[in-house]
């Protein structure tokens, strides 16, 4: 007796998530059709791509022509945010958002001296220190504290490194905190937005996150068939 089609579909969706409506502040929500809809974009690196879904709430899967792609949603979103933050930072644009209630952060003497000696840098990164009234990310108090302390530690370590190293490290910390994470379930519009991010990054020759990890891997149909020993 063959299993019911609905039962098979339910089993598959445990690992590969189809579109589940939810709101993520970083994404513009748009209505799309079924998850297996083919998107025809002649300018895309994914010509006539088909969204398969999401696996482990971490990787966006799609196919195009004779290729299969896996996108690391966090790595892609983090690199996109890093590039945008870096552009804004070096154009002296405002990065901060005002908090409803200020956050008090306890610092060691070394950390306090580092902060007070570099208040201008903290303001450029979107913080109003040391009682924090403004922050570059929308997050809970603990996450904001963690980010502030990470940047403070990087500033203390910067005694041994050029200022450019510190600036990029701090911008990466902010973009990492702002980015969607692994284990975040995405809706179809959000998966589509991740794909657009990868297309944009690849068009600029950018293929890794700020830490050097790949944002996407691809397999040809031939490579997959070799894995299953369908061909030699």
mmCIF file of C-alpha atoms in Angstrom:
data_model
loop_
_atom_site.group_PDB
_atom_site.id
_atom_site.type_symbol
_atom_site.label_atom_id
_atom_site.label_comp_id
_atom_site.label_asym_id
_atom_site.label_seq_id
_atom_site.Cartn_x
_atom_site.Cartn_y
_atom_site.Cartn_z
ATOM 1 C CA UNK A 1 0.000 0.000 0.000
ATOM 2 C CA UNK A 2 1.462 3.352 -1.057
ATOM 3 C CA UNK A 3 1.736 6.113 1.579
ATOM 4 C CA UNK A 4 -0.688 9.008 1.339
ATOM 5 C CA UNK A 5 0.761 11.983 -0.581
ATOM 6 C CA UNK A 6 -0.028 14.386 2.262
ATOM 7 C CA UNK A 7 1.817 12.109 4.718
ATOM 8 C CA UNK A 8 4.914 12.024 2.477
ATOM 9 C CA UNK A 9 4.801 15.814 2.122
ATOM 10 C CA UNK A 10 4.593 16.255 5.906
ATOM 11 C CA UNK A 11 7.649 14.019 6.420
ATOM 12 C CA UNK A 12 9.740 15.906 3.887
ATOM 13 C CA UNK A 13 8.828 19.310 5.345
ATOM 14 C CA UNK A 14 10.383 18.352 8.674
ATOM 15 C CA UNK A 15 13.811 19.067 7.154
ATOM 16 C CA UNK A 16 13.049 21.142 4.050
ATOM 17 C CA UNK A 17 10.814 24.025 5.097
ATOM 18 C CA UNK A 18 8.380 25.462 2.644
ATOM 19 C CA UNK A 19 7.217 29.066 2.984
ATOM 20 C CA UNK A 20 5.984 29.845 6.480
ATOM 21 C CA UNK A 21 4.704 33.432 6.834
ATOM 22 C CA UNK A 22 6.601 35.390 9.482
ATOM 23 C CA UNK A 23 8.071 38.843 9.831
ATOM 24 C CA UNK A 24 11.800 39.641 9.790
ATOM 25 C CA UNK A 25 12.620 43.320 10.154
ATOM 26 C CA UNK A 26 15.473 43.112 7.635
ATOM 27 C CA UNK A 27 13.289 41.904 4.763
ATOM 28 C CA UNK A 28 10.693 43.545 2.566
ATOM 29 C CA UNK A 29 7.636 41.287 2.533
ATOM 30 C CA UNK A 30 6.038 40.491 -0.841
ATOM 31 C CA UNK A 31 3.407 37.972 -1.908
ATOM 32 C CA UNK A 32 4.650 35.066 -4.007
ATOM 33 C CA UNK A 33 3.045 31.896 -5.325
ATOM 34 C CA UNK A 34 3.875 28.279 -4.524
ATOM 35 C CA UNK A 35 7.305 27.346 -3.223
ATOM 36 C CA UNK A 36 8.175 25.519 -6.450
ATOM 37 C CA UNK A 37 7.445 28.511 -8.678
ATOM 38 C CA UNK A 38 10.089 29.163 -11.333
ATOM 39 C CA UNK A 39 11.536 32.689 -11.341
ATOM 40 C CA UNK A 40 12.605 33.908 -14.770
ATOM 41 C CA UNK A 41 15.273 36.580 -14.426
ATOM 42 C CA UNK A 42 17.471 36.952 -17.477
ATOM 43 C CA UNK A 43 19.956 39.108 -15.527
ATOM 44 C CA UNK A 44 20.297 36.567 -12.720
ATOM 45 C CA UNK A 45 23.262 34.251 -12.161
ATOM 46 C CA UNK A 46 20.509 31.729 -11.383
ATOM 47 C CA UNK A 47 18.788 31.658 -14.789
ATOM 48 C CA UNK A 48 15.156 30.432 -14.465
ATOM 49 C CA UNK A 49 15.781 29.335 -10.902
ATOM 50 C CA UNK A 50 13.398 27.257 -8.836
ATOM 51 C CA UNK A 51 13.277 27.631 -5.054
ATOM 52 C CA UNK A 52 13.271 24.208 -3.432
ATOM 53 C CA UNK A 53 13.018 25.409 0.154
ATOM 54 C CA UNK A 54 15.138 25.620 3.282
ATOM 55 C CA UNK A 55 16.997 22.817 5.057
ATOM 56 C CA UNK A 56 17.916 22.751 8.768
ATOM 57 C CA UNK A 57 16.483 26.321 8.970
ATOM 58 C CA UNK A 58 19.943 27.423 7.824
ATOM 59 C CA UNK A 59 20.436 26.833 4.098
ATOM 60 C CA UNK A 60 18.317 28.070 1.194
ATOM 61 C CA UNK A 61 18.091 25.524 -1.615
ATOM 62 C CA UNK A 62 17.427 26.245 -5.280
ATOM 63 C CA UNK A 63 18.023 24.771 -8.693
ATOM 64 C CA UNK A 64 18.696 26.430 -12.037
ATOM 65 C CA UNK A 65 19.254 24.689 -15.371
ATOM 66 C CA UNK A 66 21.612 21.771 -14.577
ATOM 67 C CA UNK A 67 22.835 23.117 -11.234
ATOM 68 C CA UNK A 68 21.847 22.811 -7.586
ATOM 69 C CA UNK A 69 22.711 25.559 -5.072
ATOM 70 C CA UNK A 70 22.904 25.751 -1.274
ATOM 71 C CA UNK A 71 23.099 29.241 0.250
ATOM 72 C CA UNK A 72 24.206 29.857 3.834
ATOM 73 C CA UNK A 73 21.559 32.405 4.848
ATOM 74 C CA UNK A 74 23.572 33.894 7.728
ATOM 75 C CA UNK A 75 26.830 34.189 5.777
ATOM 76 C CA UNK A 76 25.066 35.873 2.848
ATOM 77 C CA UNK A 77 23.057 38.282 4.993
ATOM 78 C CA UNK A 78 26.047 39.102 7.199
ATOM 79 C CA UNK A 79 28.246 39.962 4.198
ATOM 80 C CA UNK A 80 25.497 42.092 2.669
ATOM 81 C CA UNK A 81 25.112 43.981 5.946
ATOM 82 C CA UNK A 82 28.880 44.345 6.305
ATOM 83 C CA UNK A 83 29.204 45.916 2.846
ATOM 84 C CA UNK A 84 26.347 48.342 3.535
ATOM 85 C CA UNK A 85 27.707 49.285 6.973
ATOM 86 C CA UNK A 86 31.215 49.806 5.614
ATOM 87 C CA UNK A 87 29.910 52.121 2.875
ATOM 88 C CA UNK A 88 27.830 54.106 5.378
ATOM 89 C CA UNK A 89 30.674 54.273 7.892
ATOM 90 C CA UNK A 90 33.250 55.603 5.464
ATOM 91 C CA UNK A 91 30.684 58.077 4.086
ATOM 92 C CA UNK A 92 30.214 59.327 7.670
ATOM 93 C CA UNK A 93 26.531 58.391 7.650
ATOM 94 C CA UNK A 94 24.627 57.930 10.908
ATOM 95 C CA UNK A 95 24.496 54.272 11.996
ATOM 96 C CA UNK A 96 22.660 54.579 15.301
ATOM 97 C CA UNK A 97 19.073 54.140 16.475
ATOM 98 C CA UNK A 98 17.812 55.798 19.659
ATOM 99 C CA UNK A 99 16.891 53.448 22.525
ATOM 100 C CA UNK A 100 13.670 53.898 24.506
ATOM 101 C CA UNK A 101 15.611 53.268 27.733
ATOM 102 C CA UNK A 102 19.379 53.723 28.116
ATOM 103 C CA UNK A 103 21.550 50.714 29.004
ATOM 104 C CA UNK A 104 24.195 50.937 31.713
ATOM 105 C CA UNK A 105 27.309 48.863 30.947
ATOM 106 C CA UNK A 106 29.905 47.997 33.570
ATOM 107 C CA UNK A 107 33.499 48.232 32.366
ATOM 108 C CA UNK A 108 36.878 47.308 33.780
ATOM 109 C CA UNK A 109 39.416 50.114 34.252
ATOM 110 C CA UNK A 110 41.211 49.132 31.054
ATOM 111 C CA UNK A 111 37.957 49.005 29.086
ATOM 112 C CA UNK A 112 36.779 52.313 30.544
ATOM 113 C CA UNK A 113 40.035 54.037 29.603
ATOM 114 C CA UNK A 114 39.839 52.594 26.094
ATOM 115 C CA UNK A 115 36.254 53.808 25.656
ATOM 116 C CA UNK A 116 36.836 57.277 27.071
ATOM 117 C CA UNK A 117 39.920 57.721 24.894
ATOM 118 C CA UNK A 118 37.957 56.760 21.782
ATOM 119 C CA UNK A 119 34.465 58.193 22.242
ATOM 120 C CA UNK A 120 34.478 59.567 18.706
ATOM 121 C CA UNK A 121 35.016 56.072 17.306
ATOM 122 C CA UNK A 122 32.141 54.662 19.333
ATOM 123 C CA UNK A 123 29.851 57.430 18.111
ATOM 124 C CA UNK A 124 30.845 56.643 14.520
ATOM 125 C CA UNK A 125 29.910 53.007 15.114
ATOM 126 C CA UNK A 126 26.477 54.061 16.375
ATOM 127 C CA UNK A 127 26.957 54.056 20.147
ATOM 128 C CA UNK A 128 26.461 56.930 22.568
ATOM 129 C CA UNK A 129 28.761 55.714 25.362
ATOM 130 C CA UNK A 130 29.101 54.917 28.264
ATOM 131 C CA UNK A 131 25.474 54.957 29.328
ATOM 132 C CA UNK A 132 24.227 53.698 25.978
ATOM 133 C CA UNK A 133 21.342 55.730 24.559
ATOM 134 C CA UNK A 134 21.839 54.786 20.908
ATOM 135 C CA UNK A 135 22.826 51.545 19.196
ATOM 136 C CA UNK A 136 23.502 50.338 15.635
ATOM 137 C CA UNK A 137 21.289 47.234 16.053
ATOM 138 C CA UNK A 138 17.727 46.470 17.107
ATOM 139 C CA UNK A 139 18.162 43.835 19.803
ATOM 140 C CA UNK A 140 17.704 43.027 23.469
ATOM 141 C CA UNK A 141 19.758 44.688 26.196
ATOM 142 C CA UNK A 142 22.096 41.709 26.609
ATOM 143 C CA UNK A 143 22.900 41.535 22.901
ATOM 144 C CA UNK A 144 23.630 45.270 22.831
ATOM 145 C CA UNK A 145 25.860 44.934 25.899
ATOM 146 C CA UNK A 146 27.689 41.991 24.316
ATOM 147 C CA UNK A 147 28.274 43.942 21.112
ATOM 148 C CA UNK A 148 29.529 46.995 23.013
ATOM 149 C CA UNK A 149 31.937 44.896 25.067
ATOM 150 C CA UNK A 150 33.170 42.996 21.995
ATOM 151 C CA UNK A 151 33.993 46.284 20.286
ATOM 152 C CA UNK A 152 35.635 47.536 23.488
ATOM 153 C CA UNK A 153 37.822 44.421 23.664
ATOM 154 C CA UNK A 154 38.739 44.857 19.992
ATOM 155 C CA UNK A 155 39.680 48.449 20.752
ATOM 156 C CA UNK A 156 41.923 47.358 23.644
ATOM 157 C CA UNK A 157 43.577 44.777 21.357
ATOM 158 C CA UNK A 158 43.982 47.436 18.673
ATOM 159 C CA UNK A 159 47.084 48.718 20.450
ATOM 160 C CA UNK A 160 48.862 45.909 18.568
ATOM 161 C CA UNK A 161 47.100 46.358 15.208
ATOM 162 C CA UNK A 162 46.427 49.134 12.645
ATOM 163 C CA UNK A 163 43.210 51.154 13.072
ATOM 164 C CA UNK A 164 41.849 49.767 9.771
ATOM 165 C CA UNK A 165 41.866 46.281 11.297
ATOM 166 C CA UNK A 166 39.819 47.534 14.253
ATOM 167 C CA UNK A 167 37.319 49.389 12.068
ATOM 168 C CA UNK A 168 36.610 46.361 9.870
ATOM 169 C CA UNK A 169 36.453 44.062 12.902
ATOM 170 C CA UNK A 170 33.909 46.337 14.611
ATOM 171 C CA UNK A 171 31.782 46.652 11.462
ATOM 172 C CA UNK A 172 31.832 42.864 11.100
ATOM 173 C CA UNK A 173 30.682 42.450 14.719
ATOM 174 C CA UNK A 174 27.741 44.782 14.080
ATOM 175 C CA UNK A 175 26.763 43.117 10.804
ATOM 176 C CA UNK A 176 26.958 39.674 12.428
ATOM 177 C CA UNK A 177 24.601 40.726 15.240
ATOM 178 C CA UNK A 178 22.154 42.293 12.764
ATOM 179 C CA UNK A 179 22.079 39.363 10.329
ATOM 180 C CA UNK A 180 19.566 36.547 10.254
ATOM 181 C CA UNK A 181 20.967 33.470 11.934
ATOM 182 C CA UNK A 182 21.257 29.794 11.269
ATOM 183 C CA UNK A 183 18.140 28.066 12.662
ATOM 184 C CA UNK A 184 15.937 31.005 11.622
ATOM 185 C CA UNK A 185 12.974 29.684 9.639
ATOM 186 C CA UNK A 186 12.411 31.843 6.545
ATOM 187 C CA UNK A 187 9.286 32.522 4.519
ATOM 188 C CA UNK A 188 9.331 32.290 0.739
ATOM 189 C CA UNK A 189 9.726 36.088 0.300
ATOM 190 C CA UNK A 190 12.651 35.995 2.737
ATOM 191 C CA UNK A 191 14.318 33.134 0.871
ATOM 192 C CA UNK A 192 13.845 35.101 -2.349
ATOM 193 C CA UNK A 193 15.483 38.132 -0.715
ATOM 194 C CA UNK A 194 18.468 36.009 0.349
ATOM 195 C CA UNK A 195 18.848 34.846 -3.254
ATOM 196 C CA UNK A 196 18.782 38.469 -4.461
ATOM 197 C CA UNK A 197 21.483 39.312 -1.912
ATOM 198 C CA UNK A 198 23.707 36.515 -3.260
ATOM 199 C CA UNK A 199 23.116 37.664 -6.844
ATOM 200 C CA UNK A 200 24.174 41.185 -5.892
ATOM 201 C CA UNK A 201 27.270 40.032 -4.004
ATOM 202 C CA UNK A 202 28.364 37.689 -6.800
ATOM 203 C CA UNK A 203 27.926 40.493 -9.341
ATOM 204 C CA UNK A 204 30.606 42.358 -7.359
ATOM 205 C CA UNK A 205 32.884 39.335 -7.128
ATOM 206 C CA UNK A 206 32.081 38.787 -3.432
ATOM 207 C CA UNK A 207 31.668 35.094 -2.601
ATOM 208 C CA UNK A 208 32.474 34.808 1.110
ATOM 209 C CA UNK A 209 31.309 36.207 4.438
ATOM 210 C CA UNK A 210 33.649 38.652 6.259
ATOM 211 C CA UNK A 211 35.331 35.650 7.944
ATOM 212 C CA UNK A 212 36.130 33.980 4.632
ATOM 213 C CA UNK A 213 33.440 31.266 4.690
ATOM 214 C CA UNK A 214 31.601 30.625 1.396
ATOM 215 C CA UNK A 215 28.130 32.113 1.132
ATOM 216 C CA UNK A 216 27.076 29.489 -1.411
ATOM 217 C CA UNK A 217 28.091 26.101 -2.785
ATOM 218 C CA UNK A 218 26.903 24.621 -6.070
ATOM 219 C CA UNK A 219 26.752 21.193 -7.663
ATOM 220 C CA UNK A 220 26.235 20.309 -11.304
ATOM 221 C CA UNK A 221 23.779 17.617 -12.281
ATOM 222 C CA UNK A 222 26.749 15.533 -13.458
ATOM 223 C CA UNK A 223 28.479 15.841 -10.053
ATOM 224 C CA UNK A 224 25.312 14.735 -8.266
ATOM 225 C CA UNK A 225 24.809 11.807 -10.633
ATOM 226 C CA UNK A 226 28.412 10.726 -9.957
ATOM 227 C CA UNK A 227 27.706 10.790 -6.217
ATOM 228 C CA UNK A 228 24.851 8.355 -6.753
ATOM 229 C CA UNK A 229 26.956 6.308 -9.214
ATOM 230 C CA UNK A 230 24.440 6.841 -11.986
ATOM 231 C CA UNK A 231 27.405 7.755 -14.182
ATOM 232 C CA UNK A 232 31.155 7.167 -13.872
#
